């Protein structure tokens, strides 16, 4: 009986943790599913995102659910879109630490970041530029890539579901948030890749940059469906986010399409 009671308590505790995990997943991309981990394992090539021709209304709906409706009033922010400020051709520094000598895992992750950044820059040409640097910027906000610091909920051994996340720091599920003027309230923004017990794929890396650019919640073309770490509609949503001024309400969004 004692064992049974202990197990019951453990189960209740786990339910609480899972509840938190779902919340974090929905808000910060903490949970990137097994399906995502199994797709696009090749270390070369841009990944395996499917072609999805989403109509304008669908792009607006995705942007609304993922970004506009996230954290209403957080930090006193106005309604509308939130993102890295400046438009168009916003430059965002991406600090990619030089892999430790002889560390094949870090080399692999760094190569995948370089590939994903090239893909994003091509797709979002004219709207934003991600500038890779091996030197930590001394000032200004930036994205920091961090190796093997993906957040795994306390008590969880589901390493595959928490293979990567975007957060305010390493080893945390604390989401990046909008600031008072619909910029990004985290300096820097961490892209945590890997936890030592999972496979960081090219598609996961491309997906995580979407979180770092302001897509908070998953949607059908962004992590919500099996094997959909991203689709081409994901880039259209990002192009629309960066092709409209910050604080644009959903009703005023003009859909922009990513480059082919
Ligand atoms: Zn995600």
PDB file of N, CA, C and O in Angstrom, residues 81 158 184 193 218 220:
ATOM      1  N   UNK A  81       1.417  43.310 -33.585  1.00  0.00           N
ATOM      2  CA  UNK A  81       2.596  42.466 -33.735  1.00  0.00           C
ATOM      3  C   UNK A  81       3.731  42.933 -32.832  1.00  0.00           C
ATOM      4  O   UNK A  81       3.832  44.113 -32.501  1.00  0.00           O
ATOM      5  N   UNK A 158      12.013  12.932 -21.135  1.00  0.00           N
ATOM      6  CA  UNK A 158      11.577  12.980 -22.534  1.00  0.00           C
ATOM      7  C   UNK A 158      12.479  13.952 -23.295  1.00  0.00           C
ATOM      8  O   UNK A 158      12.049  15.017 -23.733  1.00  0.00           O
ATOM      9  N   UNK A 184      11.464  43.129 -28.204  1.00  0.00           N
ATOM     10  CA  UNK A 184      11.681  41.849 -27.544  1.00  0.00           C
ATOM     11  C   UNK A 184      12.361  42.066 -26.203  1.00  0.00           C
ATOM     12  O   UNK A 184      13.427  42.675 -26.133  1.00  0.00           O
ATOM     13  N   UNK A 193      20.282  24.652 -28.226  1.00  0.00           N
ATOM     14  CA  UNK A 193      20.268  23.499 -29.141  1.00  0.00           C
ATOM     15  C   UNK A 193      20.814  22.264 -28.450  1.00  0.00           C
ATOM     16  O   UNK A 193      21.988  22.214 -28.083  1.00  0.00           O
ATOM     17  N   UNK A 218       3.083  27.591 -31.594  1.00  0.00           N
ATOM     18  CA  UNK A 218       3.089  26.740 -32.783  1.00  0.00           C
ATOM     19  C   UNK A 218       1.784  26.885 -33.557  1.00  0.00           C
ATOM     20  O   UNK A 218       0.747  27.221 -32.983  1.00  0.00           O
ATOM     21  N   UNK A 220      -0.117  25.166 -37.558  1.00  0.00           N
ATOM     22  CA  UNK A 220      -0.078  23.964 -38.410  1.00  0.00           C
ATOM     23  C   UNK A 220       1.161  23.911 -39.293  1.00  0.00           C
ATOM     24  O   UNK A 220       1.648  22.835 -39.607  1.00  0.00           O
TER      25      UNK A 220
END
